[in-house]
PDB file of C-alpha atoms in Angstrom:
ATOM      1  CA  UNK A  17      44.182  59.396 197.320  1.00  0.00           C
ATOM      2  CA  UNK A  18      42.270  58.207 194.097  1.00  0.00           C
ATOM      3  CA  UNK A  19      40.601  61.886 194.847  1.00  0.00           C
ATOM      4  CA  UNK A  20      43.485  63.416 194.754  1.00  0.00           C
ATOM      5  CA  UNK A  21      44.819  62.022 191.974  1.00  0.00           C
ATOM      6  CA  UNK A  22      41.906  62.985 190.057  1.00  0.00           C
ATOM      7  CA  UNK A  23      42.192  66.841 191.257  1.00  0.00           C
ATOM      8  CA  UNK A  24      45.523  66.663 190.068  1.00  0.00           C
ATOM      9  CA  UNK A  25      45.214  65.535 186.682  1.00  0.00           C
ATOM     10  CA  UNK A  26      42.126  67.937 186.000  1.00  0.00           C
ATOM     11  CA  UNK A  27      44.406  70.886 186.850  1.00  0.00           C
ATOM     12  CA  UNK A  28      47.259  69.491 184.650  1.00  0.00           C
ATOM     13  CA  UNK A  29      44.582  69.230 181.738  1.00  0.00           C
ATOM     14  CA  UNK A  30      43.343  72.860 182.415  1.00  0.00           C
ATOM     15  CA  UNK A  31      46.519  73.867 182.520  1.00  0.00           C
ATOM     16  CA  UNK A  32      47.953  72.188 179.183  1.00  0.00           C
ATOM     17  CA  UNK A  33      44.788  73.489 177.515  1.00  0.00           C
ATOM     18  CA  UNK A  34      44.915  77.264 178.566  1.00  0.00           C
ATOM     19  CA  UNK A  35      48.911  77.118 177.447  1.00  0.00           C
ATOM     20  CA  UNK A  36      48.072  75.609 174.147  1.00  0.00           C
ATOM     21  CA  UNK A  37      45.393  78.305 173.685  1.00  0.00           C
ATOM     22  CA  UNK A  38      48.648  80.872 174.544  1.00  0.00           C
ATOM     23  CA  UNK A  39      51.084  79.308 171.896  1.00  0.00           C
ATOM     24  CA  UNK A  40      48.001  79.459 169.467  1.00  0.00           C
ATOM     25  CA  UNK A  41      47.159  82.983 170.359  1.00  0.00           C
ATOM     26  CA  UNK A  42      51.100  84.000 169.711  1.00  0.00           C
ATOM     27  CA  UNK A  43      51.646  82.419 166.533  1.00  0.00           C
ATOM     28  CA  UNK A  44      48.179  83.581 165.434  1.00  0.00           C
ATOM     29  CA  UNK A  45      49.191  87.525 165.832  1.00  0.00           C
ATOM     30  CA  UNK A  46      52.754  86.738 164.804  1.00  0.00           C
ATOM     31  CA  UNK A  47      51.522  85.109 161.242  1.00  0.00           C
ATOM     32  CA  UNK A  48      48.996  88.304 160.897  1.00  0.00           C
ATOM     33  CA  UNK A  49      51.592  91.050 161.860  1.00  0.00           C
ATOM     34  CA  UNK A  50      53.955  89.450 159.296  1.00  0.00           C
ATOM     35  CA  UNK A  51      51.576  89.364 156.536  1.00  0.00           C
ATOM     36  CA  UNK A  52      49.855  92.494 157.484  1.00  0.00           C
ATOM     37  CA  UNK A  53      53.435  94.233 157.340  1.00  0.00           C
ATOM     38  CA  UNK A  54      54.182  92.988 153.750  1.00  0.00           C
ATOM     39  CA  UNK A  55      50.962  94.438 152.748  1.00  0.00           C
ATOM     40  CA  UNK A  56      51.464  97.255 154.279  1.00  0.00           C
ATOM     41  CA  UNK A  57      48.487  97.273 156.374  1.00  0.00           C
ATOM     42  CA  UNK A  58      48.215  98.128 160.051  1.00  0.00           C
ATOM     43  CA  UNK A  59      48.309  95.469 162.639  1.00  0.00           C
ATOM     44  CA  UNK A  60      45.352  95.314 165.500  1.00  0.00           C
ATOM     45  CA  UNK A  61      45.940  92.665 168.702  1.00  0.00           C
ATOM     46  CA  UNK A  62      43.239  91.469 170.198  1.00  0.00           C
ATOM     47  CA  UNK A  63      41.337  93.355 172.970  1.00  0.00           C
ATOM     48  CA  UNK A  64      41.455  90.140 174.587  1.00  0.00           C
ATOM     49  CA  UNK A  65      37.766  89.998 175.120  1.00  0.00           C
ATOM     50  CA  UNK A  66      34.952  89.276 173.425  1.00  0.00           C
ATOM     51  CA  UNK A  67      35.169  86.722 170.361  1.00  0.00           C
ATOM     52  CA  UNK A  68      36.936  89.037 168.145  1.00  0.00           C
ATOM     53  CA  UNK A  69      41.075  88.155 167.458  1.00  0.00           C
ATOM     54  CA  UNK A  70      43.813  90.348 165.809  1.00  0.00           C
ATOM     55  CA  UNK A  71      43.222  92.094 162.680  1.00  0.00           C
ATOM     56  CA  UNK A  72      44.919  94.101 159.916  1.00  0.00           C
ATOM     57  CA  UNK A  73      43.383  97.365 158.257  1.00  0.00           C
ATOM     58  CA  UNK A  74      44.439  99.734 155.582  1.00  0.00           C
ATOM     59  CA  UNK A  75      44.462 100.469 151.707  1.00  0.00           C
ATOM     60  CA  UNK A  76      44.764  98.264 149.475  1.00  0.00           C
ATOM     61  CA  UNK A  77      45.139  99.637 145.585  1.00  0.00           C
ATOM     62  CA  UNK A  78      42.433 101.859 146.521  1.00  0.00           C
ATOM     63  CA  UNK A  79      39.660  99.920 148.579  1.00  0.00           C
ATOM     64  CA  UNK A  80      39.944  99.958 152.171  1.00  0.00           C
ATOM     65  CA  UNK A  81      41.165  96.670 153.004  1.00  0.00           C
ATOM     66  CA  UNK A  82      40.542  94.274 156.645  1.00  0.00           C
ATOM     67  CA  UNK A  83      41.865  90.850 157.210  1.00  0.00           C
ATOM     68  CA  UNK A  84      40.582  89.612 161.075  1.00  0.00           C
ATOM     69  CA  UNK A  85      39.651  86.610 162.820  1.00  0.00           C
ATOM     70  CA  UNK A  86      36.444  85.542 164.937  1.00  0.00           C
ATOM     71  CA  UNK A  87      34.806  82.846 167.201  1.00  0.00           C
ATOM     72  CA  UNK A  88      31.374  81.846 166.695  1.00  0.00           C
ATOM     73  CA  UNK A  89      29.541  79.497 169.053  1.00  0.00           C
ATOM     74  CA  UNK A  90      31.199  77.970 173.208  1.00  0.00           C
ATOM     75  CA  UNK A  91      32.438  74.806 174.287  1.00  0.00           C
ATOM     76  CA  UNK A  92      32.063  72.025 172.035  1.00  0.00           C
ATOM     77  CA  UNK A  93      30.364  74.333 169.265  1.00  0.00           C
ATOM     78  CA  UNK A  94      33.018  76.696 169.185  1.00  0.00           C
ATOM     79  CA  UNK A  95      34.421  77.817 165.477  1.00  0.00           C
ATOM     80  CA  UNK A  96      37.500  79.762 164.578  1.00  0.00           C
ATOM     81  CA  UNK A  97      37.484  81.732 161.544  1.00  0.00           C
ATOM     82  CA  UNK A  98      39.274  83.844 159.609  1.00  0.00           C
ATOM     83  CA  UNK A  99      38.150  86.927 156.824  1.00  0.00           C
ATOM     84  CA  UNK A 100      39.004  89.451 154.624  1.00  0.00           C
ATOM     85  CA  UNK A 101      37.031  91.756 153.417  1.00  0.00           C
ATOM     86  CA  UNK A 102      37.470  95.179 150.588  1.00  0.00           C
ATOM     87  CA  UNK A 103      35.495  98.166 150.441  1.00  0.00           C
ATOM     88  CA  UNK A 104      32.856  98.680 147.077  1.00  0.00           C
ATOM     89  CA  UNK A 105      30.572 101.549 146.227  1.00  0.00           C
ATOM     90  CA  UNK A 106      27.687  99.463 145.984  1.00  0.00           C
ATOM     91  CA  UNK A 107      25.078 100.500 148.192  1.00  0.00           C
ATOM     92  CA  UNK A 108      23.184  96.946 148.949  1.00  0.00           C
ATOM     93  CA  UNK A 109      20.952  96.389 146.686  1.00  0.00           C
ATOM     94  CA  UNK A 110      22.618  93.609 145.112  1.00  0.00           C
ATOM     95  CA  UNK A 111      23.506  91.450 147.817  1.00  0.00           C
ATOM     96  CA  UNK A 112      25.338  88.334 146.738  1.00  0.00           C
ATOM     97  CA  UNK A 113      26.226  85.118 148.489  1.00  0.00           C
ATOM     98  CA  UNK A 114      28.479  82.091 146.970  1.00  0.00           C
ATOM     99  CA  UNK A 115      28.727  78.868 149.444  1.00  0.00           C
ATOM    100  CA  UNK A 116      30.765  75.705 148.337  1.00  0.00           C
ATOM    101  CA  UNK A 117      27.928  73.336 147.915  1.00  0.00           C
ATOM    102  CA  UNK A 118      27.662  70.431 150.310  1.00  0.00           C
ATOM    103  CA  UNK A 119      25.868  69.341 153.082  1.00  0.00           C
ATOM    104  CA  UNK A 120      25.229  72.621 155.051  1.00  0.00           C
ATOM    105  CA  UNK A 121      23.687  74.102 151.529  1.00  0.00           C
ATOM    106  CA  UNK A 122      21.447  71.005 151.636  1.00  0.00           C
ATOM    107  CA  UNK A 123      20.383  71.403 154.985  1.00  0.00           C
ATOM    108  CA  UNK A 124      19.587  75.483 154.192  1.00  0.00           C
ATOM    109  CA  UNK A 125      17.573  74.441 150.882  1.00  0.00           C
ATOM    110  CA  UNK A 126      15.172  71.718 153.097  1.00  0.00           C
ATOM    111  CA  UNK A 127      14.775  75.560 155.444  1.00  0.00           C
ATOM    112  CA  UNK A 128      13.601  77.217 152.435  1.00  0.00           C
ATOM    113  CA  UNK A 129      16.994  79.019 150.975  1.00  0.00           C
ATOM    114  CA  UNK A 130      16.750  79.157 146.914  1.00  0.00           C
ATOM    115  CA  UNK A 131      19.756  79.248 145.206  1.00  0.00           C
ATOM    116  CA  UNK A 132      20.182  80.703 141.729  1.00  0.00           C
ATOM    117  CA  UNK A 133      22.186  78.792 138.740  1.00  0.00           C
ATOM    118  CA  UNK A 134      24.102  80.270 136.013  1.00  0.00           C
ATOM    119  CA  UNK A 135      23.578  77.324 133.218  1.00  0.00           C
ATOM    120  CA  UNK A 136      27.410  76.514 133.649  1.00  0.00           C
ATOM    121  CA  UNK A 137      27.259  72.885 134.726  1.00  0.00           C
ATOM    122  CA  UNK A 138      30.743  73.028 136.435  1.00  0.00           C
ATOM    123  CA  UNK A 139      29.879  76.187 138.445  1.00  0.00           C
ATOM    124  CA  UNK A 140      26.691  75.585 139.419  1.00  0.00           C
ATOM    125  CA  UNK A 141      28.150  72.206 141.154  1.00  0.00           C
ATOM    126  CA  UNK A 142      30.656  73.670 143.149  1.00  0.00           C
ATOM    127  CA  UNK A 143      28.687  77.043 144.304  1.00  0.00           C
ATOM    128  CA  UNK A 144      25.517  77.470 146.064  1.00  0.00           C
ATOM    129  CA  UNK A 145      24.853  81.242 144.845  1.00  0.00           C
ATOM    130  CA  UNK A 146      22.532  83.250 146.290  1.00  0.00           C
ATOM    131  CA  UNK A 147      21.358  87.278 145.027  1.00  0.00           C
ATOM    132  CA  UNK A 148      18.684  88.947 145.783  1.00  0.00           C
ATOM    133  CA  UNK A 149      18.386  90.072 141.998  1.00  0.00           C
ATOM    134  CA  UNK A 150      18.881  86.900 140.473  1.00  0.00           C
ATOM    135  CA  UNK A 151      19.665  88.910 136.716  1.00  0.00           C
ATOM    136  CA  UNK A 152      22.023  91.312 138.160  1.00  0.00           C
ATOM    137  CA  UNK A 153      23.533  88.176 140.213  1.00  0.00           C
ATOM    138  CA  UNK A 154      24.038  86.609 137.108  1.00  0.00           C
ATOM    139  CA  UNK A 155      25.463  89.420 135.152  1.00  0.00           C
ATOM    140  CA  UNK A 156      27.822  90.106 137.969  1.00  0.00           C
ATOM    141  CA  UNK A 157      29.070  86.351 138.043  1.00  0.00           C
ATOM    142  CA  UNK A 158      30.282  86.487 134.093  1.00  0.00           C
ATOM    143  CA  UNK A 159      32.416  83.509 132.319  1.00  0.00           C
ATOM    144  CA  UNK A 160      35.420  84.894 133.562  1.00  0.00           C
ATOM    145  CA  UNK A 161      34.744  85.732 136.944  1.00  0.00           C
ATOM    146  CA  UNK A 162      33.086  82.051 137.646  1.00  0.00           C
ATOM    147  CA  UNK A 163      36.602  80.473 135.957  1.00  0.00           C
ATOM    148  CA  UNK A 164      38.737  82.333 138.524  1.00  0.00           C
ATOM    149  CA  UNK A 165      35.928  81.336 141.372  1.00  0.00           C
ATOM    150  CA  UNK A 166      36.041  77.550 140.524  1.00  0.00           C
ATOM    151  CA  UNK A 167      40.237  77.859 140.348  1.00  0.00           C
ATOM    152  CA  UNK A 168      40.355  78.861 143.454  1.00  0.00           C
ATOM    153  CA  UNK A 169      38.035  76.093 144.969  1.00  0.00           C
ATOM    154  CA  UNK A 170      40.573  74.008 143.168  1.00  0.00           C
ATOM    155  CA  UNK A 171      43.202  75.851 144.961  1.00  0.00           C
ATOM    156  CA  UNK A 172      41.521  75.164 148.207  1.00  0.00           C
ATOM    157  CA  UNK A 173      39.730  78.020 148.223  1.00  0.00           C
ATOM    158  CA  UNK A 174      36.734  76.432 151.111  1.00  0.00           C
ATOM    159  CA  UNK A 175      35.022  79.660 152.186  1.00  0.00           C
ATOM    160  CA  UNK A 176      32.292  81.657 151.338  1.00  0.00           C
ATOM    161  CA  UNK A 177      32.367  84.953 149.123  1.00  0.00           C
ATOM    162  CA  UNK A 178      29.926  87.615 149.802  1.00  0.00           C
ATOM    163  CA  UNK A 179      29.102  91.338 148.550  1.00  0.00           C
ATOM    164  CA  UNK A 180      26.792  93.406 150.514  1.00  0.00           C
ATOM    165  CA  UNK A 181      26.150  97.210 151.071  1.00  0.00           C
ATOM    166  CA  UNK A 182      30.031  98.845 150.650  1.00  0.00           C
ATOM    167  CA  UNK A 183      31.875  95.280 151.285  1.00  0.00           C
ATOM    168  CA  UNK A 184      33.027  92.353 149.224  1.00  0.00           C
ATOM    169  CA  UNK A 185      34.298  89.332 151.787  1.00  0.00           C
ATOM    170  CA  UNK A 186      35.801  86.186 151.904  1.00  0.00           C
ATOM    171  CA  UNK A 187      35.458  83.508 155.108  1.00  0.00           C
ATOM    172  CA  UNK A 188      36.976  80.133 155.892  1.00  0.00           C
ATOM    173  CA  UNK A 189      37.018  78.343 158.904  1.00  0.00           C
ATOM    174  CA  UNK A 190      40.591  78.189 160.579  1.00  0.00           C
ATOM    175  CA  UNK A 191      43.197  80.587 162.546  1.00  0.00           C
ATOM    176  CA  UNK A 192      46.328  82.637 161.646  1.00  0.00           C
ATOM    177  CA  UNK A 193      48.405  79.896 164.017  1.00  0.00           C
ATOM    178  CA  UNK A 194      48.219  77.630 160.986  1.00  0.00           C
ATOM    179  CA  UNK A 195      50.929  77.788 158.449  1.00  0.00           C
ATOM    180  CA  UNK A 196      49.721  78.902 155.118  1.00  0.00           C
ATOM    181  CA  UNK A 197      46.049  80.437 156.403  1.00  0.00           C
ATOM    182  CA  UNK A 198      47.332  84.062 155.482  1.00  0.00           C
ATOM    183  CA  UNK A 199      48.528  83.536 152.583  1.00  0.00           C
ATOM    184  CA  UNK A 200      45.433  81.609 151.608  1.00  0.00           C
ATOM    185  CA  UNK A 201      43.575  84.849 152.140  1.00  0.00           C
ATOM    186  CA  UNK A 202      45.855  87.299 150.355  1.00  0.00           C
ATOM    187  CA  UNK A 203      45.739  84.910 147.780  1.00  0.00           C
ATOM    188  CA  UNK A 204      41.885  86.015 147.293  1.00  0.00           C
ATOM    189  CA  UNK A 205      42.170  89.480 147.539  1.00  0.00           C
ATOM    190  CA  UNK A 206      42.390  89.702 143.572  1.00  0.00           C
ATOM    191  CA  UNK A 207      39.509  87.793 143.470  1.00  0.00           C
ATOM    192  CA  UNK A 208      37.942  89.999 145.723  1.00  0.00           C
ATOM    193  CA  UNK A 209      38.541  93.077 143.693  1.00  0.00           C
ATOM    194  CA  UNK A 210      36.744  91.254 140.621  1.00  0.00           C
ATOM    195  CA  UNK A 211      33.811  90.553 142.512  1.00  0.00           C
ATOM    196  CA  UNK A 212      34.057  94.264 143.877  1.00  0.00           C
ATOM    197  CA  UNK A 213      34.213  95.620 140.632  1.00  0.00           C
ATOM    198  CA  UNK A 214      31.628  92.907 139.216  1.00  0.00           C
ATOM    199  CA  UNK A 215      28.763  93.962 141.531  1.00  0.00           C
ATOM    200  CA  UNK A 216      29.627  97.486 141.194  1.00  0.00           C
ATOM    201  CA  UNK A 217      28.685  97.255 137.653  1.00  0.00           C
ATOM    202  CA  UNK A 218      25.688  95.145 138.161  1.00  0.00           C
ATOM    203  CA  UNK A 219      24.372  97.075 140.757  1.00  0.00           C
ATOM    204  CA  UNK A 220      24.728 100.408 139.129  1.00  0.00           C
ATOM    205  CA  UNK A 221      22.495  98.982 136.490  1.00  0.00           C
ATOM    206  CA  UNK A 222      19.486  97.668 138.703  1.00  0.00           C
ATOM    207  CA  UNK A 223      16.609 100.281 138.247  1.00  0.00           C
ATOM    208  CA  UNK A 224      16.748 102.597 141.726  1.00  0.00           C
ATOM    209  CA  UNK A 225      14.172 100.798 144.211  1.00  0.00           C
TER     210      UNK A 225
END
């Protein structure tokens, strides 16, 4: 009986689990199709395989545009997250990376990762920045740009910001079935164009490797 019992309330678990996961999954794609239809950008479900979710993709005052969400890791290790990312014309030789600092930033510095700092006390303690051209990284993160950048840290703002070859991106942990999470990332998008524009310039004025 005790057996039994057990069965029972392993299936009831499984099952409670796998419906949450459903409810998620809906409110997820209905949050993204909203927002992607207000910014006029075409909504993607999920294949329903693999660890990528539903996304949005189109224009965006002249950048190709993509908001999506992900899994990383299984099990106990799996991550949700969420991105959005804008086309540049950079061709990746500036590559750029800004992490809030913390404890994963420590942990990558004790592996060897060197971070770059722009003499702007306030900045340079909320941002772990990376370049690989630590002048052009500089130039690209100017007074103004690094204001806007701490604001929306402030803001709550948690993700990283990126710029490789052709893409300026913004990442934060979480799913569209949260209230708020899209708007968080349209929020950025401005942002986003500044830093496009920002290592555009700084790029085009690296010498060609």
């Amino acid at each position: 009986m005790e057996a039994f019992i057990g069965v029972v309330v392993t299936v009831l678990i499984i099952a409670v689990t796998v419906w949450f996961g459903i409810v998620q999954q809906r409110k997820a794609a209905a949050n993204l199709r909203a927002g992607a239809e207000r910014l006029g950008l075409k909504f993607t479900p999920s294949a329903g395989i693999g660890k990528e979710g539903p996304g949005a993709d189109g224009v965006i005052r002249g950048r190709e545009a993509r908001i999506w969400s992900y899994e990383t890791g299984s099990g106990k290790h799996r991550k949700c997250w969420v991105a959005v990312a804008l086309s540049t014309t950079t061709q990746g030789r500036l590559l750029l990376n800004l992490q809030p600092q913390g404890f994963n930033t420590k942990v990558a510095e004790l592996f060897g990762a060197r971070e770059i700092e722009l003499g702007d006390a306030r900045f340079d303690a909320m941002w772990f920045v990376r370049a690989s051209d630590a002048t052009a990284g500089r130039a690209a993160l100017t007074p103004e740009l690094r204001e806007k950048l701490n604001a929306a840290r402030d803001g709550g703002a948690r993700g990283n910001f990126s710029a490789e070859k052709a893409v300026v991106r913004y990442v934060q942990e979480g799913g569209f079935h949260r209230a708020g999470t899209f708007e968080r990332l349209e929020g950025v998008i401005p942002l986003l164009e500044e830093l496009a524009v920002a290592t555009e310039v700084s790029e085009s004025a690296l010498s060609p490797s």
